[in-house]
């Protein structure tokens, strides 16, 4: 038996190590702020040099010390002013350019932090006077330092797991009232120390994670100062303060009493749980987008219900495995009621968060967020099935015990021939080996699926919401002077097969009524240029019942173009792109595009 437990413990440690290795080497977290417009527009040729460069995003963004890097036609970095927001617009990033710019093409690399704490980067070009060849190679959108990203992601996952164990254990002890809390002290202390360590690590790694630099930069004074002045950094400091305050309160109470009362445990847990959960939800998806106050409330309740259910589940499993005497049936019965209440909260808040994050039914299958959400729903369904089995076993056992108690005759205490009556024999709890074995297996299955649910939940927090991913990036900007600007529209597509997703970028130059040229470029899943066997672009003006007008673009070797196409009227046109990537796989996607006079 000891060898079996030793092998099981080693197997658990191995699985945990592999799980953390998988999480640490996973793809970097996707940013959630989408670029909506640039001024000057990407690829624009200007008659005179612009004085400022402005980027507009789908949500508010934070600026870094190295937000903009501008390279001239000879690949020399220009001296620019500090990055700032446009007046009254926190969803913009602006930088002042030198007063005089030489003729040629300039390359701009940029990097900002979205409102939900994830960094996003990209690049664009503009030309003054005429286009020229450029040798600048700015960093791509997925620029990350692998070591920093791995350490930061592992810290995030461990923090979520520790929170669930810590709050779930407190809820289980306070509400389910196990016969002894001794088996739960070790996991609770381990979760508390892990949460404290991962929070400190997240604070130290925050600036290197945002800027894509090495972990060695974490201890620099400038990095620590920058992190402390940002909203994610302030929330991490608040989390550290809450944990230290709770540890001091528990230590003080334990110094006065050898055993902490359940009511005190409940009070400390309740006072800690809500503000602790807010340090997560105020820095993730709920903090950006629509209906922010309601979203933060929903996300906080969702997180607390998840911790009560999954953490309580782990506590129940450990109680069943490490309690010497049979656990009273009242303990799993109370947990069953706790789990039912938690599931109810999870369903209600989960439906709202799914609607808010998806935005449309199409995003459920066409985006990474939607597919991850479907995987989570499947895992939760399996978890609910296992929970239903546990609830059935608990209900049957409680009824059987009640029936046996009602039918059992009252114990008669024998009296000696002389003297006072003998004391009654101590009652021994009725054994329930079949029930406990079945319940233990069911709870173990729940715990295994719960780890998967927790991992998928954490993945969702680092995935672009479907509402943002399915919105096309339409960039129709006004140049500072001279040559009319182009209209650049980027539309994501997904044919539903492995590697069958990407985006098509369509340029109308100029984007106004009259004769214009059309250029289209297809980007693959890795963000690089992709060749496709067929691409068709049409435009329709629904308000005037005009179209669809076929642009008749042709393959020019790496891109598609039509030298001449007539736009007869101004208005909001519907641009449709049909992308065929193989003989059988094709998809049609659309986006609105504004045509001016």
XYZ file of C-alpha atoms in Angstrom:
597
model
C 0.000 0.000 0.000
C 2.832 2.423 0.841
C 4.559 1.647 -2.462
C 1.297 2.303 -4.290
C 0.879 5.701 -2.628
C 4.535 6.530 -3.335
C 4.122 5.671 -7.011
C 0.907 7.691 -7.219
C 2.632 10.685 -5.626
C 5.535 10.471 -8.076
C 3.132 10.162 -11.008
C 1.228 13.232 -9.792
C 4.446 15.257 -9.547
C 5.484 14.143 -13.035
C 2.105 15.109 -14.513
C 2.241 18.468 -12.761
C 5.736 19.112 -14.118
C 4.714 18.210 -17.665
C 1.604 20.371 -17.342
C 3.642 23.395 -16.246
C 6.175 22.761 -19.027
C 3.347 22.706 -21.561
C 1.920 25.943 -20.220
C 5.275 27.656 -20.099
C 6.171 26.776 -23.701
C 2.729 27.557 -25.098
C 2.227 30.355 -27.585
C 2.425 33.850 -26.108
C -0.791 35.396 -24.888
C -2.764 37.056 -27.634
C -3.332 40.748 -27.237
C -6.871 42.060 -26.953
C -6.559 45.615 -28.262
C -7.055 45.638 -32.026
C -5.582 48.367 -34.215
C -8.468 50.237 -35.833
C -6.820 53.158 -37.646
C -3.492 54.812 -38.351
C -2.737 58.371 -39.412
C -0.947 58.314 -41.825
C -2.493 55.104 -43.139
C -0.340 52.066 -43.700
C 1.234 52.262 -47.164
C 0.203 55.890 -47.804
C 2.285 58.198 -50.029
C 2.230 61.781 -48.700
C 3.145 64.977 -50.514
C 4.495 66.600 -47.341
C 5.927 65.100 -44.168
C 3.458 64.464 -41.312
C 4.037 66.184 -37.967
C 2.575 63.356 -35.856
C 1.939 59.634 -36.092
C -1.306 58.482 -34.454
C -2.627 54.952 -33.839
C -6.240 54.276 -32.794
C -7.219 51.026 -31.060
C -10.425 49.217 -30.144
C -9.918 49.937 -26.430
C -7.761 52.072 -24.158
C -4.058 51.233 -24.212
C -1.050 51.853 -22.009
C 2.142 53.383 -23.360
C 5.692 52.141 -22.851
C 9.041 53.930 -22.829
C 9.745 52.384 -26.234
C 6.250 52.461 -27.745
C 7.405 53.851 -31.133
C 10.521 53.112 -33.180
C 10.673 54.990 -36.486
C 13.276 54.114 -39.151
C 14.155 56.282 -42.150
C 14.698 54.953 -45.725
C 18.335 54.140 -44.826
C 17.277 52.095 -41.770
C 18.499 54.697 -39.270
C 16.311 55.182 -36.207
C 14.863 58.680 -35.932
C 14.794 60.774 -32.773
C 11.151 61.237 -31.832
C 9.262 62.798 -28.972
C 7.775 60.756 -26.116
C 4.698 58.659 -26.822
C 1.424 60.112 -25.532
C -2.330 59.845 -25.908
C -4.243 62.168 -28.201
C -6.162 64.740 -26.155
C -9.114 63.047 -24.458
C -8.596 59.694 -26.190
C -7.027 56.940 -24.089
C -7.508 54.510 -26.995
C -4.832 56.270 -29.057
C -1.035 56.414 -29.152
C 0.694 59.432 -30.702
C 4.277 60.486 -31.276
C 5.731 63.713 -32.690
C 7.970 63.287 -35.746
C 10.965 65.415 -36.758
C 10.126 68.655 -38.567
C 11.881 67.583 -41.762
C 11.777 64.110 -43.268
C 13.719 63.036 -46.350
C 11.980 61.617 -49.387
C 11.335 57.894 -49.206
C 9.625 55.140 -47.234
C 9.616 55.109 -43.429
C 9.023 52.050 -41.250
C 7.327 52.282 -37.859
C 7.429 49.549 -35.198
C 5.066 50.049 -32.255
C 4.170 48.274 -29.003
C 1.455 49.119 -26.448
C -0.376 47.371 -23.590
C -4.110 46.708 -23.941
C -6.573 47.583 -21.191
C -6.745 43.939 -20.093
C -2.971 43.939 -19.437
C -1.701 42.098 -22.532
C 0.971 43.665 -24.810
C 0.316 44.100 -28.523
C 2.791 45.133 -31.232
C 2.939 45.687 -34.959
C 4.467 47.669 -37.787
C 3.452 49.950 -40.667
C 5.044 52.030 -43.415
C 4.383 55.419 -44.989
C 6.220 57.323 -47.697
C 7.013 60.993 -48.220
C 7.021 62.052 -51.868
C 7.493 58.579 -53.331
C 7.980 54.974 -52.319
C 11.509 53.628 -51.985
C 13.017 50.289 -51.073
C 13.625 49.921 -47.353
C 15.816 47.495 -45.433
C 14.195 48.031 -42.044
C 12.977 44.821 -40.460
C 10.856 45.739 -37.441
C 9.755 43.130 -34.971
C 6.641 41.141 -35.960
C 3.391 41.148 -34.032
C 4.355 38.077 -31.973
C 7.607 39.505 -30.577
C 8.167 38.040 -27.105
C 11.124 37.007 -25.045
C 10.580 33.218 -24.728
C 11.998 32.953 -21.206
C 10.024 35.929 -19.884
C 6.797 34.779 -21.520
C 7.213 31.222 -20.177
C 7.912 32.357 -16.614
C 5.075 34.880 -16.652
C 2.565 32.355 -18.023
C 3.558 29.719 -15.456
C 3.137 32.292 -12.674
C -0.354 33.178 -13.964
C -1.520 29.552 -14.089
C -0.115 28.719 -10.656
C -1.763 31.838 -9.225
C -5.180 30.758 -10.520
C -4.686 27.234 -9.176
C -3.531 28.505 -5.784
C -6.482 30.874 -5.496
C -8.929 28.048 -6.197
C -7.306 25.769 -3.588
C -7.025 28.489 -0.942
C -10.549 29.918 -1.181
C -12.111 26.521 -1.878
C -10.508 25.025 1.228
C -11.766 27.890 3.387
C -15.293 27.538 1.978
C -15.223 23.752 2.482
C -14.077 23.987 6.120
C -16.518 26.760 6.981
C -19.619 25.326 5.303
C -19.152 21.561 4.983
C -17.665 21.172 8.506
C -15.461 18.061 8.127
C -14.692 16.133 11.338
C -11.106 17.412 11.253
C -9.349 20.076 9.203
C -5.889 18.615 9.785
C -5.579 16.968 6.310
C -6.358 20.340 4.692
C -3.732 22.445 6.474
C -0.869 21.341 4.222
C -2.564 22.133 0.859
C -3.930 25.399 2.250
C -0.499 26.559 3.425
C 1.085 25.421 0.151
C -1.539 27.342 -1.831
C -1.030 30.482 0.262
C 2.748 30.443 -0.132
C 2.467 29.642 -3.854
C 0.016 32.488 -4.386
C 2.321 34.867 -2.534
C 5.365 33.755 -4.556
C 3.609 33.843 -7.957
C 2.169 37.296 -7.251
C 5.632 38.625 -6.421
C 7.047 36.943 -9.535
C 4.291 38.434 -11.711
C 5.065 41.893 -10.355
C 8.781 41.519 -11.067
C 8.209 40.124 -14.565
C 5.471 42.579 -15.534
C 7.649 45.207 -17.265
C 9.895 42.675 -19.093
C 6.695 40.913 -20.238
C 5.196 44.144 -21.563
C 8.365 45.256 -23.326
C 9.454 41.809 -24.552
C 12.826 41.951 -22.785
C 14.834 39.362 -20.850
C 13.966 38.350 -17.253
C 17.226 39.961 -16.082
C 15.571 43.366 -16.536
C 13.032 42.536 -13.808
C 15.153 43.834 -10.918
C 16.064 47.179 -12.451
C 14.761 50.194 -10.566
C 13.173 51.688 -13.694
C 11.252 48.465 -14.380
C 9.941 48.221 -10.811
C 8.931 51.895 -10.833
C 7.145 51.532 -14.155
C 5.243 48.425 -12.995
C 4.137 50.145 -9.783
C 2.637 53.053 -11.753
C 0.519 50.845 -14.059
C -2.917 49.454 -13.253
C -1.864 45.769 -13.451
C 1.115 46.529 -11.221
C -1.026 48.379 -8.685
C -3.455 45.425 -8.560
C -0.578 42.992 -8.001
C 0.673 45.143 -5.128
C -2.853 45.201 -3.683
C -2.951 41.405 -3.903
C 0.364 41.146 -2.067
C -0.893 43.493 0.649
C -4.097 41.464 1.090
C -2.189 38.196 1.397
C 0.259 39.625 3.924
C -2.588 41.184 5.907
C -4.481 37.881 5.983
C -1.334 36.009 7.040
C -0.751 38.490 9.870
C -4.378 38.189 11.026
C -4.265 34.379 11.064
C -0.906 34.377 12.876
C -2.250 36.769 15.515
C -5.375 34.710 16.087
C -3.437 31.443 16.286
C -1.034 32.956 18.818
C -3.974 33.602 21.135
C -5.823 30.345 20.507
C -4.469 26.958 19.659
C -7.343 26.146 17.328
C -8.941 28.656 14.969
C -12.757 28.569 15.301
C -14.794 27.858 12.174
C -16.588 31.179 12.490
C -13.239 32.982 12.525
C -12.132 30.983 9.475
C -15.310 31.987 7.665
C -14.851 35.651 8.603
C -11.231 35.792 7.448
C -12.033 33.940 4.205
C -15.013 36.174 3.381
C -13.058 39.356 4.101
C -10.213 38.161 1.873
C -12.086 36.493 -0.998
C -13.886 39.444 -2.603
C -11.023 41.974 -2.779
C -8.616 39.190 -3.746
C -10.822 38.170 -6.671
C -11.099 41.798 -7.758
C -7.322 41.972 -8.243
C -7.811 39.479 -11.097
C -11.040 40.631 -12.696
C -10.081 44.321 -12.707
C -7.050 43.481 -14.866
C -8.475 40.925 -17.313
C -11.187 40.785 -20.013
C -13.861 42.396 -17.872
C -11.868 45.606 -17.480
C -12.162 46.478 -21.189
C -14.958 46.570 -23.720
C -18.659 47.072 -23.126
C -20.534 47.188 -19.788
C -17.354 47.219 -17.684
C -18.974 47.561 -14.194
C -21.422 44.727 -14.852
C -18.688 42.644 -16.475
C -16.343 43.022 -13.482
C -19.163 42.052 -11.102
C -20.017 38.998 -13.202
C -16.389 37.953 -13.576
C -15.775 38.304 -9.825
C -18.768 36.108 -8.976
C -17.648 33.631 -11.634
C -14.153 33.429 -10.144
C -15.422 32.990 -6.578
C -17.904 30.290 -7.623
C -15.157 28.491 -9.541
C -12.886 28.582 -6.488
C -15.628 27.343 -4.148
C -16.510 24.444 -6.445
C -13.112 23.282 -7.692
C -11.179 24.109 -4.528
C -13.890 22.549 -2.391
C -13.790 19.486 -4.621
C -10.063 19.083 -3.976
C -10.686 19.479 -0.234
C -13.416 16.827 -0.274
C -11.145 14.406 -2.116
C -8.302 14.920 0.364
C -10.704 14.575 3.303
C -12.026 11.262 1.966
C -8.497 9.929 1.384
C -6.750 11.097 4.562
C -9.394 10.961 7.318
C -8.822 7.799 9.425
C -12.479 7.310 10.357
C -15.351 7.197 7.853
C -16.402 10.739 6.959
C -19.933 11.600 8.121
C -22.402 11.683 5.250
C -23.322 15.233 6.201
C -19.967 16.455 4.800
C -20.465 15.356 1.158
C -24.157 16.281 1.468
C -23.257 19.859 2.402
C -20.653 20.005 -0.356
C -23.288 18.840 -2.801
C -25.415 21.871 -1.876
C -22.352 24.156 -2.095
C -21.473 22.762 -5.525
C -25.048 23.200 -6.773
C -25.084 26.855 -5.722
C -21.664 27.411 -7.304
C -22.736 25.794 -10.576
C -25.835 27.988 -10.685
C -23.680 31.114 -10.345
C -21.207 29.777 -12.919
C -23.953 29.145 -15.474
C -25.583 32.563 -15.083
C -22.329 34.521 -15.162
C -20.838 32.263 -17.837
C -23.727 32.887 -20.233
C -23.311 36.650 -19.848
C -19.530 36.538 -20.234
C -19.811 34.314 -23.307
C -22.251 36.724 -24.947
C -20.011 39.667 -24.091
C -16.867 37.980 -25.333
C -18.291 36.433 -28.514
C -20.595 39.101 -29.924
C -22.050 36.707 -32.534
C -22.806 33.028 -33.087
C -20.301 32.953 -35.950
C -17.473 33.825 -33.570
C -18.195 30.606 -31.657
C -16.652 28.541 -34.450
C -14.644 31.098 -36.419
C -12.347 32.373 -33.646
C -9.825 30.842 -31.275
C -11.762 32.307 -28.353
C -14.964 30.603 -29.508
C -13.316 27.231 -30.054
C -11.605 27.411 -26.650
C -14.962 28.282 -25.113
C -16.542 25.226 -26.783
C -13.762 23.053 -25.358
C -14.399 24.514 -21.901
C -18.144 23.862 -22.237
C -17.425 20.233 -23.150
C -15.109 19.864 -20.145
C -17.664 21.498 -17.835
C -20.342 19.108 -19.153
C -18.099 16.161 -18.273
C -17.481 17.708 -14.867
C -21.215 18.124 -14.276
C -21.766 14.477 -15.218
C -19.192 13.340 -12.675
C -20.718 15.701 -10.098
C -24.156 14.220 -10.774
C -22.764 10.748 -10.056
C -21.300 11.973 -6.761
C -24.576 13.649 -5.841
C -26.483 10.441 -6.593
C -24.167 8.373 -4.386
C -24.436 10.916 -1.579
C -28.243 11.058 -1.749
C -28.568 7.274 -1.687
C -26.183 6.929 1.237
C -27.957 9.637 3.265
C -31.333 7.991 2.683
C -29.965 4.573 3.585
C -28.424 5.915 6.795
C -31.648 7.708 7.762
C -33.684 4.576 7.096
C -31.278 2.412 9.114
C -31.316 4.873 12.008
C -35.120 4.924 12.079
C -35.378 1.121 12.174
C -32.589 0.492 14.720
C -33.841 -0.268 18.287
C -32.744 2.015 21.078
C -29.664 0.794 22.892
C -30.376 -0.555 26.397
C -27.797 0.079 29.087
C -27.433 -2.939 31.433
C -27.648 -2.289 35.161
C -25.427 -4.068 37.676
C -26.851 -5.895 40.658
C -25.802 -3.079 42.932
C -24.464 0.386 42.449
C -24.991 3.013 39.744
C -25.655 2.018 36.127
C -22.682 1.408 33.853
C -21.796 4.174 31.391
C -22.893 3.515 27.808
C -20.333 2.245 25.364
C -18.965 4.904 23.044
C -20.812 4.983 19.755
C -18.798 3.962 16.707
C -19.644 5.532 13.423
C -21.243 3.119 11.010
C -18.810 2.086 8.298
C -19.606 2.925 4.696
C -16.807 1.263 2.725
C -18.783 0.727 -0.526
C -20.160 4.269 -0.463
C -16.805 5.856 0.328
C -15.008 3.877 -2.379
C -17.557 4.873 -5.033
C -17.641 8.493 -3.888
C -13.845 8.652 -3.838
C -13.642 7.429 -7.432
C -16.304 9.882 -8.556
C -14.651 12.832 -6.814
C -11.267 11.830 -8.254
C -12.771 11.905 -11.746
C -14.242 15.336 -10.990
C -10.851 16.610 -9.817
C -9.110 15.378 -12.979
C -11.609 17.145 -15.239
C -11.511 20.216 -12.973
C -7.789 20.687 -13.712
C -8.616 20.765 -17.425
C -11.450 23.253 -16.843
C -9.120 25.512 -14.857
C -6.474 25.379 -17.604
C -9.037 26.251 -20.299
C -10.383 29.084 -18.148
C -6.914 30.570 -17.849
C -6.361 30.161 -21.600
C -9.533 32.154 -22.255
C -8.121 35.083 -20.298
C -5.167 35.225 -22.714
C -7.120 34.832 -25.964
C -8.536 37.579 -28.152
C -12.302 37.825 -27.469
C -14.434 36.805 -30.434
C -16.143 40.197 -30.482
C -12.784 41.857 -31.222
C -11.376 39.121 -33.472
C -14.344 39.154 -35.869
C -14.438 42.923 -36.261
C -12.534 43.894 -39.387
C -9.785 46.432 -39.023
C -10.974 49.208 -41.305
C -8.431 51.953 -41.716
C -9.603 54.850 -43.846
C -7.575 57.853 -42.809
C -7.074 61.397 -43.960
C -3.543 62.334 -44.904
C -1.983 65.466 -43.632
C -1.784 67.024 -47.075
C -1.543 66.462 -50.805
C -2.049 63.020 -52.281
C -5.442 61.372 -51.497
C -5.064 58.510 -49.050
C -5.754 54.877 -49.634
C -8.471 52.900 -47.888
C -7.011 49.772 -46.275
C -9.390 47.064 -45.043
C -8.212 43.907 -43.257
C -10.705 41.013 -43.001
C -9.987 37.803 -41.041
C -11.063 34.488 -42.582
C -11.207 30.854 -41.510
C -12.274 27.949 -43.751
C -12.527 25.625 -40.736
C -9.593 23.335 -41.528
C -6.184 23.104 -39.792
C -4.038 25.992 -40.995
C -6.947 27.373 -42.998
C -7.201 30.751 -41.328
C -5.589 34.122 -41.860
C -6.548 37.552 -43.126
C -6.836 39.366 -46.419
C -5.760 43.015 -46.680
C -7.467 44.979 -49.465
C -6.359 48.475 -50.500
C -8.397 50.947 -52.573
C -6.038 53.681 -53.781
C -7.487 56.273 -53.535
C -10.504 55.352 -51.412
C -12.917 57.801 -53.059
C -15.444 58.093 -55.879
C -14.030 57.625 -59.348
C -11.302 55.517 -60.821
C -9.205 53.640 -58.273
C -6.783 50.742 -58.140
C -7.282 47.619 -56.039
C -4.537 45.603 -54.335
C -5.074 42.541 -52.129
C -2.606 40.584 -50.030
C -3.339 37.339 -48.172
C -1.623 36.592 -44.843
C -1.439 33.049 -43.460
C -1.785 31.721 -39.887
C 1.796 32.730 -39.040
C 1.266 36.328 -40.168
C 3.460 35.902 -43.266
C 2.439 36.353 -46.897
C 0.453 33.440 -48.300
C -0.388 32.402 -51.855
C -3.898 31.185 -52.704
C -5.199 29.687 -55.960
C -8.170 32.052 -56.182
C -9.227 35.387 -54.689
C -12.273 37.410 -55.697
C -13.260 40.846 -54.361
C -16.641 42.507 -54.977
C -18.290 45.694 -53.678
C -21.989 46.362 -53.055
C -23.781 49.563 -52.042
C -26.965 48.273 -50.331
C -28.463 51.732 -49.774
C -28.595 52.375 -53.534
C -29.036 48.719 -54.576
C -25.836 48.806 -56.580
C -23.717 45.730 -57.088
C -22.103 43.439 -56.529
C -19.363 44.997 -58.670
C -16.509 42.617 -59.445
C -13.093 44.252 -59.109
C -11.613 41.554 -61.411
C -8.326 41.382 -59.543
C -5.664 39.055 -60.961
C -2.705 37.241 -59.478
C 0.441 39.351 -59.835
C 2.800 36.911 -58.127
C 2.530 37.273 -54.359
C -0.365 39.725 -54.453
C -3.593 40.358 -56.367
C -4.437 43.626 -58.111
C -6.625 45.484 -60.576
C -5.136 48.636 -62.086
C -8.486 50.293 -62.761
C -11.852 50.030 -61.028
C -14.678 52.600 -60.919
C -16.528 53.506 -57.698
C -19.639 55.366 -58.892
C -21.105 56.755 -55.635
C -19.972 57.665 -52.112
C -21.317 55.796 -49.089
C -20.729 52.721 -46.972
C -20.052 49.856 -49.339
C -19.955 46.161 -48.426
C -16.691 44.596 -49.505
C -16.818 40.798 -49.950
C -13.724 38.651 -50.402
C -13.933 35.021 -51.496
C -10.741 33.169 -50.546
C -10.062 29.668 -51.911
C -7.066 27.895 -50.387
C -7.554 24.486 -52.059
C -9.789 22.693 -54.540
C -12.411 22.093 -51.833
C -11.870 24.758 -49.167
C -13.040 28.323 -49.625
C -14.881 30.959 -47.595
C -16.516 34.335 -48.244
C -16.034 37.117 -45.699
C -17.161 40.727 -45.738
C -16.553 44.114 -44.147
C -17.914 47.655 -44.559
C -15.736 50.236 -46.292
C -16.368 53.968 -46.475
C -16.014 55.670 -49.872
C -15.811 59.463 -49.930
C -16.160 62.011 -52.733
